[in-house]
mmCIF file of C-alpha atoms in Angstrom:
data_model
loop_
_atom_site.group_PDB
_atom_site.id
_atom_site.type_symbol
_atom_site.label_atom_id
_atom_site.label_comp_id
_atom_site.label_asym_id
_atom_site.label_seq_id
_atom_site.Cartn_x
_atom_site.Cartn_y
_atom_site.Cartn_z
ATOM 1 C CA MET A 94 -6.288 -0.012 8.349
ATOM 2 C CA GLN A 95 -9.009 2.495 6.732
ATOM 3 C CA SER A 96 -9.057 3.127 3.257
ATOM 4 C CA ALA A 97 -12.314 3.163 1.011
ATOM 5 C CA ALA A 98 -14.620 5.092 0.426
ATOM 6 C CA ILE A 99 -12.862 8.476 0.476
ATOM 7 C CA SER A 100 -14.333 11.154 -1.142
ATOM 8 C CA MET A 101 -11.230 12.797 -2.712
ATOM 9 C CA ASN A 102 -11.603 16.153 -4.939
ATOM 10 C CA VAL A 103 -10.378 16.340 -8.886
ATOM 11 C CA PRO A 104 -6.739 17.243 -9.557
ATOM 12 C CA GLY A 105 -6.466 21.017 -10.164
ATOM 13 C CA PHE A 106 -7.302 22.093 -6.724
ATOM 14 C CA GLU A 107 -5.259 24.964 -6.533
ATOM 15 C CA ARG A 108 -7.119 27.996 -5.141
ATOM 16 C CA PRO A 109 -6.506 30.715 -7.170
ATOM 17 C CA ALA A 110 -5.854 33.381 -4.494
ATOM 18 C CA GLY A 111 -2.472 33.952 -3.834
ATOM 19 C CA SER A 112 -2.790 37.259 -3.293
ATOM 20 C CA ASP A 113 -5.725 36.856 -1.159
ATOM 21 C CA ASP A 114 -3.969 34.310 0.665
ATOM 22 C CA ALA A 115 -0.915 36.664 1.353
ATOM 23 C CA ALA A 116 -3.468 39.354 2.934
ATOM 24 C CA LEU A 117 -4.850 36.621 4.975
ATOM 25 C CA VAL A 118 -1.608 35.792 6.253
ATOM 26 C CA ARG A 119 -1.041 39.512 6.981
ATOM 27 C CA ARG A 120 -4.078 39.223 8.936
ATOM 28 C CA SER A 121 -3.033 36.146 10.972
ATOM 29 C CA LEU A 122 -0.233 37.880 12.205
ATOM 30 C CA ALA A 123 -1.397 40.702 13.703
ATOM 31 C CA GLY A 124 -3.662 37.811 15.633
ATOM 32 C CA ASP A 125 -7.122 37.916 13.740
ATOM 33 C CA VAL A 126 -8.061 34.222 14.162
ATOM 34 C CA ALA A 127 -10.785 34.774 11.380
ATOM 35 C CA ALA A 128 -8.247 35.417 8.358
ATOM 36 C CA PHE A 129 -6.624 32.221 9.285
ATOM 37 C CA GLU A 130 -9.574 30.441 9.404
ATOM 38 C CA GLN A 131 -9.738 31.427 5.957
ATOM 39 C CA LEU A 132 -6.732 29.995 5.361
ATOM 40 C CA TYR A 133 -7.337 26.545 7.263
ATOM 41 C CA ARG A 134 -10.710 26.506 4.876
ATOM 42 C CA GLY A 135 -8.669 26.822 1.875
ATOM 43 C CA HIS A 136 -5.888 24.713 2.395
ATOM 44 C CA VAL A 137 -7.194 21.852 4.945
ATOM 45 C CA GLY A 138 -8.018 18.864 1.778
ATOM 46 C CA ARG A 139 -4.451 19.617 0.565
ATOM 47 C CA VAL A 140 -2.656 19.735 3.628
ATOM 48 C CA HIS A 141 -5.082 16.797 4.920
ATOM 49 C CA GLY A 142 -4.768 14.554 1.927
ATOM 50 C CA ALA A 143 -0.974 14.293 1.865
ATOM 51 C CA ILE A 144 -1.056 13.396 5.513
ATOM 52 C CA LEU A 145 -3.662 10.994 5.245
ATOM 53 C CA ARG A 146 -1.898 9.168 2.691
ATOM 54 C CA LEU A 147 1.472 9.307 4.365
ATOM 55 C CA VAL A 148 -0.158 7.608 7.213
ATOM 56 C CA GLY A 149 -1.591 4.888 5.213
ATOM 57 C CA MET A 150 -5.537 6.179 5.254
ATOM 58 C CA ASP A 151 -5.634 6.069 8.945
ATOM 59 C CA ARG A 152 -8.174 8.808 9.182
ATOM 60 C CA GLY A 153 -7.823 9.326 12.687
ATOM 61 C CA ARG A 154 -4.537 9.944 12.997
ATOM 62 C CA ALA A 155 -4.587 11.943 10.089
ATOM 63 C CA GLU A 156 -6.731 14.718 11.353
ATOM 64 C CA GLU A 157 -4.921 14.866 14.711
ATOM 65 C CA LEU A 158 -1.870 15.361 12.783
ATOM 66 C CA THR A 159 -3.394 18.106 10.095
ATOM 67 C CA GLN A 160 -4.926 19.876 13.618
ATOM 68 C CA ASP A 161 -1.247 19.415 14.777
ATOM 69 C CA ALA A 162 -0.008 21.165 11.509
ATOM 70 C CA PHE A 163 -2.595 24.250 11.348
ATOM 71 C CA VAL A 164 -1.791 24.523 15.359
ATOM 72 C CA ARG A 165 2.259 24.336 14.213
ATOM 73 C CA ALA A 166 1.260 27.040 11.302
ATOM 74 C CA TRP A 167 -0.337 29.311 13.843
ATOM 75 C CA GLN A 168 2.344 29.632 16.082
ATOM 76 C CA LYS A 169 5.181 29.729 13.037
ATOM 77 C CA LEU A 170 3.661 31.859 10.772
ATOM 78 C CA SER A 171 6.040 34.649 11.647
ATOM 79 C CA SER A 172 8.470 32.616 9.772
ATOM 80 C CA PHE A 173 6.875 32.630 6.616
ATOM 81 C CA ARG A 174 8.746 34.619 4.357
ATOM 82 C CA HIS A 175 6.273 35.046 1.285
ATOM 83 C CA GLU A 176 9.230 33.469 -0.888
ATOM 84 C CA SER A 177 7.220 30.718 -2.011
ATOM 85 C CA ALA A 178 3.326 30.556 -2.325
ATOM 86 C CA PHE A 179 1.697 30.310 0.949
ATOM 87 C CA SER A 180 -0.122 27.070 0.115
ATOM 88 C CA THR A 181 3.328 25.458 -0.778
ATOM 89 C CA TRP A 182 4.721 26.664 2.966
ATOM 90 C CA LEU A 183 1.531 25.169 4.583
ATOM 91 C CA TYR A 184 2.291 21.761 2.411
ATOM 92 C CA ARG A 185 5.537 21.291 3.226
ATOM 93 C CA LEU A 186 4.736 21.896 6.941
ATOM 94 C CA GLY A 187 2.065 19.538 6.911
ATOM 95 C CA VAL A 188 4.310 16.392 5.587
ATOM 96 C CA ASN A 189 6.737 17.606 7.634
ATOM 97 C CA THR A 190 4.556 17.193 10.558
ATOM 98 C CA ALA A 191 3.643 13.345 9.423
ATOM 99 C CA LEU A 192 6.784 12.457 8.297
ATOM 100 C CA MET A 193 8.124 13.439 11.748
ATOM 101 C CA GLU A 194 5.512 11.329 13.401
ATOM 102 C CA LEU A 195 6.246 8.628 11.538
ATOM 103 C CA ARG A 196 9.922 8.944 12.421
ATOM 104 C CA GLY A 197 8.887 8.820 15.874
ATOM 105 C CA ARG A 198 6.689 5.351 15.660
ATOM 106 C CA ARG A 199 10.232 3.125 15.658
ATOM 107 C CA ASP A 200 7.781 0.506 16.882
ATOM 108 C CA VAL A 201 5.461 0.034 14.107
ATOM 109 C CA LYS A 202 7.155 -2.230 11.587
ATOM 110 C CA GLU A 203 10.830 -2.739 12.890
ATOM 111 C CA ALA A 204 11.352 -5.730 9.799
ATOM 112 C CA ASP A 205 11.045 -2.701 7.531
ATOM 113 C CA VAL A 206 14.113 -3.419 5.634
ATOM 114 C CA ASP A 207 13.786 -7.727 5.613
ATOM 115 C CA ASP A 208 10.011 -7.290 4.297
ATOM 116 C CA LEU A 209 11.437 -4.826 1.544
ATOM 117 C CA ASP A 210 14.312 -6.948 0.589
ATOM 118 C CA LEU A 211 11.690 -10.238 0.234
ATOM 119 C CA ALA A 212 9.568 -8.171 -1.686
ATOM 120 C CA ALA A 213 12.302 -7.243 -4.479
ATOM 121 C CA GLY A 214 10.961 -7.123 -7.813
ATOM 122 C CA GLY A 215 10.317 -5.620 -10.978
ATOM 123 C CA ASP A 216 10.180 -2.001 -11.517
ATOM 124 C CA VAL A 217 6.648 -1.386 -12.093
ATOM 125 C CA PRO A 218 4.099 -2.984 -10.234
ATOM 126 C CA PHE A 219 0.830 -5.032 -11.431
ATOM 127 C CA CYS A 220 -1.597 -2.873 -12.299
ATOM 128 C CA ALA A 221 -4.763 -2.906 -9.836
ATOM 129 C CA GLY A 222 -7.938 -3.697 -10.989
ATOM 130 C CA GLU A 223 -9.530 -0.650 -8.098
ATOM 131 C CA ARG A 224 -8.154 2.182 -6.619
ATOM 132 C CA GLY A 225 -9.929 0.834 -3.443
ATOM 133 C CA ASP A 226 -7.272 -1.989 -3.970
ATOM 134 C CA LEU A 227 -4.617 0.129 -4.575
ATOM 135 C CA GLU A 228 -5.419 2.741 -1.760
ATOM 136 C CA ARG A 229 -5.577 -0.673 0.768
ATOM 137 C CA ALA A 230 -2.048 -1.915 -0.349
ATOM 138 C CA VAL A 231 -0.237 1.637 -0.353
ATOM 139 C CA SER A 232 -2.190 1.723 3.411
ATOM 140 C CA ASN A 233 -0.251 -1.607 4.176
ATOM 141 C CA LEU A 234 3.053 -1.020 3.048
ATOM 142 C CA PRO A 235 5.915 -0.520 6.045
ATOM 143 C CA PRO A 236 5.739 3.469 6.915
ATOM 144 C CA ARG A 237 8.828 4.188 5.329
ATOM 145 C CA ALA A 238 8.295 2.724 2.133
ATOM 146 C CA ARG A 239 5.072 4.076 2.148
ATOM 147 C CA ALA A 240 6.302 7.263 2.584
ATOM 148 C CA VAL A 241 8.561 7.259 -0.322
ATOM 149 C CA LEU A 242 6.080 5.723 -2.716
ATOM 150 C CA VAL A 243 3.541 8.440 -1.820
ATOM 151 C CA LEU A 244 5.856 11.085 -1.869
ATOM 152 C CA HIS A 245 7.256 9.962 -5.322
ATOM 153 C CA ASP A 246 4.508 8.257 -6.999
ATOM 154 C CA VAL A 247 1.335 10.297 -5.643
ATOM 155 C CA GLU A 248 2.963 13.589 -4.645
ATOM 156 C CA GLY A 249 5.162 13.681 -7.498
ATOM 157 C CA TRP A 250 8.447 14.606 -5.351
ATOM 158 C CA LYS A 251 11.462 14.218 -6.693
ATOM 159 C CA HIS A 252 14.188 11.762 -5.563
ATOM 160 C CA GLU A 253 16.215 14.690 -4.233
ATOM 161 C CA GLU A 254 13.441 16.249 -2.392
ATOM 162 C CA ILE A 255 12.630 12.578 -0.810
ATOM 163 C CA ALA A 256 16.425 12.189 -0.066
ATOM 164 C CA ASN A 257 16.820 15.503 1.738
ATOM 165 C CA GLU A 258 13.654 14.946 3.718
ATOM 166 C CA LEU A 259 13.986 11.586 4.678
ATOM 167 C CA GLY A 260 17.641 11.955 5.121
ATOM 168 C CA MET A 261 18.873 9.457 2.544
ATOM 169 C CA ALA A 262 20.807 9.258 0.145
ATOM 170 C CA VAL A 263 18.987 9.934 -3.350
ATOM 171 C CA GLY A 264 20.238 6.110 -4.682
ATOM 172 C CA SER A 265 18.414 4.754 -1.215
ATOM 173 C CA SER A 266 15.525 6.797 -1.769
ATOM 174 C CA LYS A 267 15.450 4.991 -5.626
ATOM 175 C CA ALA A 268 16.111 1.453 -4.034
ATOM 176 C CA GLN A 269 13.398 2.168 -1.319
ATOM 177 C CA LEU A 270 10.749 3.074 -4.625
ATOM 178 C CA HIS A 271 12.143 -0.148 -6.105
ATOM 179 C CA ARG A 272 11.596 -2.195 -2.900
ATOM 180 C CA ALA A 273 7.986 -0.714 -2.619
ATOM 181 C CA ARG A 274 6.827 -1.372 -5.698
ATOM 182 C CA GLY A 275 7.975 -4.881 -5.223
ATOM 183 C CA LEU A 276 5.769 -4.942 -2.132
ATOM 184 C CA LEU A 277 2.856 -4.035 -4.146
ATOM 185 C CA ARG A 278 3.119 -6.223 -6.904
ATOM 186 C CA ARG A 279 3.142 -8.703 -4.856
ATOM 187 C CA SER A 280 0.312 -7.530 -2.626
ATOM 188 C CA LEU A 281 -1.550 -6.759 -5.694
ATOM 189 C CA GLY A 282 -1.198 -10.360 -6.947
ATOM 190 C CA GLY A 283 1.365 -9.851 -9.759
ATOM 191 C CA GLU A 284 3.457 -12.933 -8.955
ATOM 192 C CA ALA A 285 0.646 -14.696 -9.739
ATOM 193 C CA MET B 128 -0.651 -2.047 -19.199
ATOM 194 C CA ASN B 129 2.134 -2.512 -16.999
ATOM 195 C CA SER B 130 4.233 0.315 -18.209
ATOM 196 C CA GLU B 131 5.779 3.068 -16.346
ATOM 197 C CA PHE B 132 3.393 5.756 -17.646
ATOM 198 C CA GLU B 133 0.679 4.103 -16.738
ATOM 199 C CA TRP B 134 1.890 3.185 -13.339
ATOM 200 C CA ARG B 135 2.756 6.779 -12.504
ATOM 201 C CA ASN B 136 -1.018 7.902 -13.899
ATOM 202 C CA GLN B 137 -2.645 5.235 -11.984
ATOM 203 C CA MET B 138 -0.828 6.487 -8.601
ATOM 204 C CA ARG B 139 -1.100 10.029 -9.285
ATOM 205 C CA LYS B 140 -4.944 9.713 -9.544
ATOM 206 C CA LEU B 141 -4.651 8.365 -5.344
ATOM 207 C CA GLY B 142 -3.314 12.206 -5.090
ATOM 208 C CA GLY B 143 -5.615 15.239 -4.381
ATOM 209 C CA PRO B 144 -6.844 16.867 -1.759
ATOM 210 C CA VAL B 145 -8.892 15.043 0.700
ATOM 211 C CA GLU B 146 -11.190 17.269 2.777
ATOM 212 C CA PRO B 147 -11.612 15.828 6.837
ATOM 213 C CA ALA B 148 -14.212 13.289 7.506
ATOM 214 C CA ARG B 149 -15.097 15.943 10.599
ATOM 215 C CA GLU B 150 -15.092 19.301 10.920
ATOM 216 C CA LEU B 151 -11.513 19.971 12.707
ATOM 217 C CA TRP B 152 -11.157 23.984 12.906
ATOM 218 C CA PRO B 153 -13.533 24.341 16.516
ATOM 219 C CA ASP B 154 -10.791 22.197 17.635
ATOM 220 C CA ILE B 155 -7.874 24.390 16.162
ATOM 221 C CA ALA B 156 -9.698 27.145 17.120
ATOM 222 C CA ALA B 157 -9.134 26.392 21.100
ATOM 223 C CA ARG B 158 -6.074 25.716 20.494
ATOM 224 C CA ILE B 159 -4.672 28.098 19.056
ATOM 225 C CA ALA B 160 -6.354 30.228 21.812
ATOM 226 C CA ASP B 161 -3.928 28.798 23.796
ATOM 227 C CA ALA B 162 -0.850 28.823 21.797
ATOM 228 C CA PRO B 163 -0.674 32.714 20.328
ATOM 229 C CA ALA B 164 0.840 33.305 16.963
ATOM 230 C CA GLN B 165 4.761 33.600 17.973
ATOM 231 C CA SER B 166 6.345 36.542 16.394
ATOM 232 C CA VAL B 167 9.886 35.619 15.187
ATOM 233 C CA PRO B 168 11.979 38.652 14.274
ATOM 234 C CA ARG B 169 13.566 37.662 11.107
ATOM 235 C CA ARG B 170 16.451 38.958 11.808
ATOM 236 C CA ARG B 171 16.955 35.979 13.842
ATOM 237 C CA ILE B 172 16.811 33.515 10.401
ATOM 238 C CA ALA B 173 19.606 34.181 8.655
ATOM 239 C CA PRO B 174 21.793 32.685 11.973
ATOM 240 C CA TRP B 175 19.756 29.814 12.291
ATOM 241 C CA LEU B 176 20.807 29.180 8.424
ATOM 242 C CA ALA B 177 24.419 30.312 8.803
ATOM 243 C CA MET B 178 24.586 27.621 12.145
ATOM 244 C CA ALA B 179 22.975 24.898 9.969
ATOM 245 C CA ALA B 180 25.910 24.999 7.602
ATOM 246 C CA THR B 181 28.180 24.690 10.870
ATOM 247 C CA LEU B 182 26.301 21.945 11.847
ATOM 248 C CA ALA B 183 26.987 20.060 8.272
ATOM 249 C CA VAL B 184 30.654 20.790 8.909
ATOM 250 C CA ALA B 185 30.139 19.140 12.346
ATOM 251 C CA ILE B 186 28.729 16.139 10.952
ATOM 252 C CA GLY B 187 31.171 15.980 8.312
ATOM 253 C CA ALA B 188 34.162 15.425 11.023
ATOM 254 C CA GLY B 189 31.949 12.999 12.712
ATOM 255 C CA THR B 190 32.128 11.269 9.784
ATOM 256 C CA ILE B 191 35.621 11.027 9.056
ATOM 257 C CA ALA B 192 36.149 10.045 12.714
ATOM 258 C CA TYR B 193 34.323 7.484 12.238
ATOM 259 C CA ARG B 194 35.326 6.459 8.934
ATOM 260 C CA GLY B 195 38.851 6.927 10.811
ATOM 261 C CA SER B 196 38.122 4.598 13.234
ATOM 262 C CA GLY B 197 37.306 1.621 10.475
ATOM 263 C CA ARG B 198 34.405 0.209 10.725
ATOM 264 C CA GLY B 199 31.551 0.134 8.352
ATOM 265 C CA THR B 200 30.625 2.082 5.624
ATOM 266 C CA PRO B 201 27.939 4.668 5.335
ATOM 267 C CA GLU B 202 25.988 3.451 3.140
ATOM 268 C CA GLN B 203 25.993 0.516 5.118
ATOM 269 C CA SER B 204 23.975 2.770 7.976
ATOM 270 C CA THR B 205 21.617 5.094 6.331
ATOM 271 C CA THR B 206 19.095 3.069 6.165
ATOM 272 C CA PRO B 207 18.517 1.944 9.372
ATOM 273 C CA ALA B 208 19.523 5.343 10.730
ATOM 274 C CA THR B 209 16.381 6.979 8.616
ATOM 275 C CA LEU B 210 14.348 4.413 10.705
ATOM 276 C CA ALA B 211 15.378 5.052 14.069
ATOM 277 C CA PRO B 212 13.701 7.825 15.846
ATOM 278 C CA VAL B 213 14.813 11.317 16.282
ATOM 279 C CA ALA B 214 14.304 13.399 19.212
ATOM 280 C CA GLN B 215 11.613 15.759 17.612
ATOM 281 C CA THR B 216 10.551 19.067 17.664
ATOM 282 C CA PRO B 217 7.589 18.957 20.081
ATOM 283 C CA VAL B 218 4.304 19.532 18.023
ATOM 284 C CA ALA B 219 1.585 21.283 19.819
ATOM 285 C CA GLY B 220 -1.127 18.365 20.860
ATOM 286 C CA THR B 221 1.166 15.527 19.554
ATOM 287 C CA ALA B 222 2.201 12.983 22.452
ATOM 288 C CA PRO B 223 5.854 14.095 23.029
ATOM 289 C CA LEU B 224 7.583 11.074 21.748
ATOM 290 C CA ALA B 225 8.899 8.427 23.138
ATOM 291 C CA ASP B 226 12.197 9.390 22.109
ATOM 292 C CA ALA B 227 13.011 11.158 25.128
ATOM 293 C CA GLN B 228 14.175 7.542 25.899
ATOM 294 C CA GLN B 229 15.911 7.424 22.872
ATOM 295 C CA ARG B 230 18.002 10.732 23.550
ATOM 296 C CA THR B 231 18.792 9.176 27.100
ATOM 297 C CA ALA B 232 20.372 5.900 25.806
ATOM 298 C CA LEU B 233 21.934 8.398 23.010
ATOM 299 C CA ASP B 234 23.259 10.754 25.773
ATOM 300 C CA TRP B 235 24.887 7.954 27.887
ATOM 301 C CA ALA B 236 26.208 5.892 24.950
ATOM 302 C CA LEU B 237 29.304 7.548 24.528
ATOM 303 C CA PRO B 238 32.078 5.630 22.548
ATOM 304 C CA ALA B 239 34.897 4.640 24.177
ATOM 305 C CA ASP B 240 37.582 6.483 22.405
ATOM 306 C CA PRO B 241 37.680 9.890 23.458
ATOM 307 C CA ALA B 242 37.945 11.468 19.770
ATOM 308 C CA LEU B 243 34.950 9.628 18.795
ATOM 309 C CA ALA B 244 33.171 10.660 22.167
ATOM 310 C CA ALA B 245 33.989 14.203 21.766
ATOM 311 C CA SER B 246 32.448 13.762 18.029
ATOM 312 C CA ALA B 247 29.159 12.403 19.584
ATOM 313 C CA GLN B 248 28.823 15.315 21.837
ATOM 314 C CA ASN B 249 29.338 17.270 19.162
ATOM 315 C CA LEU B 250 26.622 15.683 17.626
ATOM 316 C CA ASP B 251 24.173 15.715 20.474
ATOM 317 C CA ASN B 252 24.592 19.656 20.703
ATOM 318 C CA ALA B 253 24.273 19.610 16.614
ATOM 319 C CA SER B 254 20.816 17.653 16.944
ATOM 320 C CA ALA B 255 19.902 19.752 19.660
ATOM 321 C CA GLN B 256 20.411 22.894 18.010
ATOM 322 C CA LEU B 257 18.865 21.467 14.530
ATOM 323 C CA GLN B 258 15.603 20.686 16.556
ATOM 324 C CA GLY B 259 15.438 24.625 17.900
ATOM 325 C CA ALA B 260 15.981 25.839 14.079
ATOM 326 C CA LEU B 261 13.542 23.552 13.149
ATOM 327 C CA GLU B 262 11.251 25.376 15.331
ATOM 328 C CA GLN B 263 12.090 28.313 14.044
ATOM 329 C CA ARG B 264 11.849 27.195 10.036
ATOM 330 C CA PRO B 265 8.933 24.386 10.379
ATOM 331 C CA ASP B 266 8.807 23.893 6.501
ATOM 332 C CA ALA B 267 12.375 23.965 6.014
ATOM 333 C CA VAL B 268 13.150 20.837 4.014
ATOM 334 C CA PHE B 269 16.961 21.040 4.349
ATOM 335 C CA LEU B 270 16.772 21.006 8.283
ATOM 336 C CA VAL B 271 14.655 17.958 8.585
ATOM 337 C CA GLY B 272 17.407 16.415 5.975
ATOM 338 C CA LEU B 273 20.385 17.827 8.651
ATOM 339 C CA LEU B 274 18.561 16.554 11.805
ATOM 340 C CA ASN B 275 18.524 13.077 10.129
ATOM 341 C CA ARG B 276 21.760 13.130 9.316
ATOM 342 C CA THR B 277 22.841 14.355 12.407
ATOM 343 C CA ASN B 278 21.141 11.500 14.261
ATOM 344 C CA ALA B 279 22.282 8.905 11.645
ATOM 345 C CA GLN B 280 25.941 9.704 12.043
ATOM 346 C CA ARG B 281 24.939 9.347 16.040
ATOM 347 C CA LEU B 282 23.668 6.188 15.630
ATOM 348 C CA ARG B 283 26.958 5.190 13.961
ATOM 349 C CA LEU B 284 28.809 6.469 16.578
ATOM 350 C CA MET B 285 26.346 4.893 19.663
ATOM 351 C CA ARG B 286 26.941 1.482 18.348
ATOM 352 C CA LYS B 287 30.655 2.040 19.299
ATOM 353 C CA SER B 288 29.854 2.713 22.540
ATOM 354 C CA PRO B 289 31.125 0.352 25.160
ATOM 355 C CA TYR B 290 27.275 -0.399 26.315
ATOM 356 C CA ALA B 291 26.160 -0.933 22.423
ATOM 357 C CA GLY B 292 25.469 -5.032 21.252
#
C-alpha cells in the first residue's frame, strides 16, 4: 500500500470561478476540448484527492479512476443541469466512479465483516501521532469500512448521504463507522 | 486528546485536493478524442426519474414478497449485499467488471417459488434500467442507492434459488 509523502494542498481549495466553469462547460459541450482541459486543470486535485483516499492511497488505481472520471464527465457533460456547482457535480461523479470500482472488487477482502466485528471498540480511536501513520492505517482498512470512514470523517458527508450512496441503512453506516474507528484504534495501538 | 472533536479535526486534515503524481491530461485527451461527448436531450431525464420511482415500488414489492416467504430479516442482509458486486455501468477505460459472471449467476438463480421468481425477474429488469439511468445521470446518488437496494433484494431472493447453498 502506498501512502506516505503525498503532497496535499491546504483546505480552502475551492476555485472561486463558478461562473467561469459554467462558460467552460458550455464551450466543452460544443466540443471545445481546450475548455474541458481548463475544467480538468481546475478540479483534478479535488477529484483525485477524494478518489485516492477511497482506494486506500493506491496512486496507480487512483490515477486510472481519475482519468475514468474525467472521460465519463466529458461523455456525460450534457447531463449536468447547472442546478449545482459544476465542481460538486464533478466531485460526486468522481466519488461514484471510485465507489463503483470498489463494489466491483469483491475479491479484495471478503472477510470485512468478521474483521470489523473483531475490532468492535470505542467510538473515538486513539489519536495518531503522525499523519503518515494515520494515512497508512486508513489505507489498510477493509474497503467498505474505509469508504464509510473517509466519506464521513474526512470528506464530511452525513450518514444519510453515505447510506444513500452505498445502499445501506443509516444505522448501518453509523455501525460501519464505529467499527472502522475500532479497527483504526487497534491498528494505531490504542489497545496498548 | 481522544475527544470526538480532536479526532474529527485530525481526520479532516487528511482531506483536501491531491494533485496526481503524473500528468493525466494527455491520456484523457486521447480517450475523449475517441469518445465524443454525448448529446442527451434534457427532456429524457424526467422519464428516467419517473422510472426510478417506479423501480422503488418494484423493490418494495420484492421486499414484501421476500418477507412473505418468511425467511431472514432485511437488516440482516443489508451489509453482505452492499459488499457484493453489482452489474456496473461500464466506465470507459476501466476493465468491465468481472460482474458479467455475477450477473449470469443471478440470472439463472431464480427462486423455486413462482411468485418469488417473478419478483426476481422484475428486480433484474429494474437493475438493468437503473444502470441505463446511471449512464444518463452519472452523478445521481439516489440512483446508486436504488441500484444497491435492487441488487441487495435480488441477492436475498437468489438465496432462495434451488441452486443456492
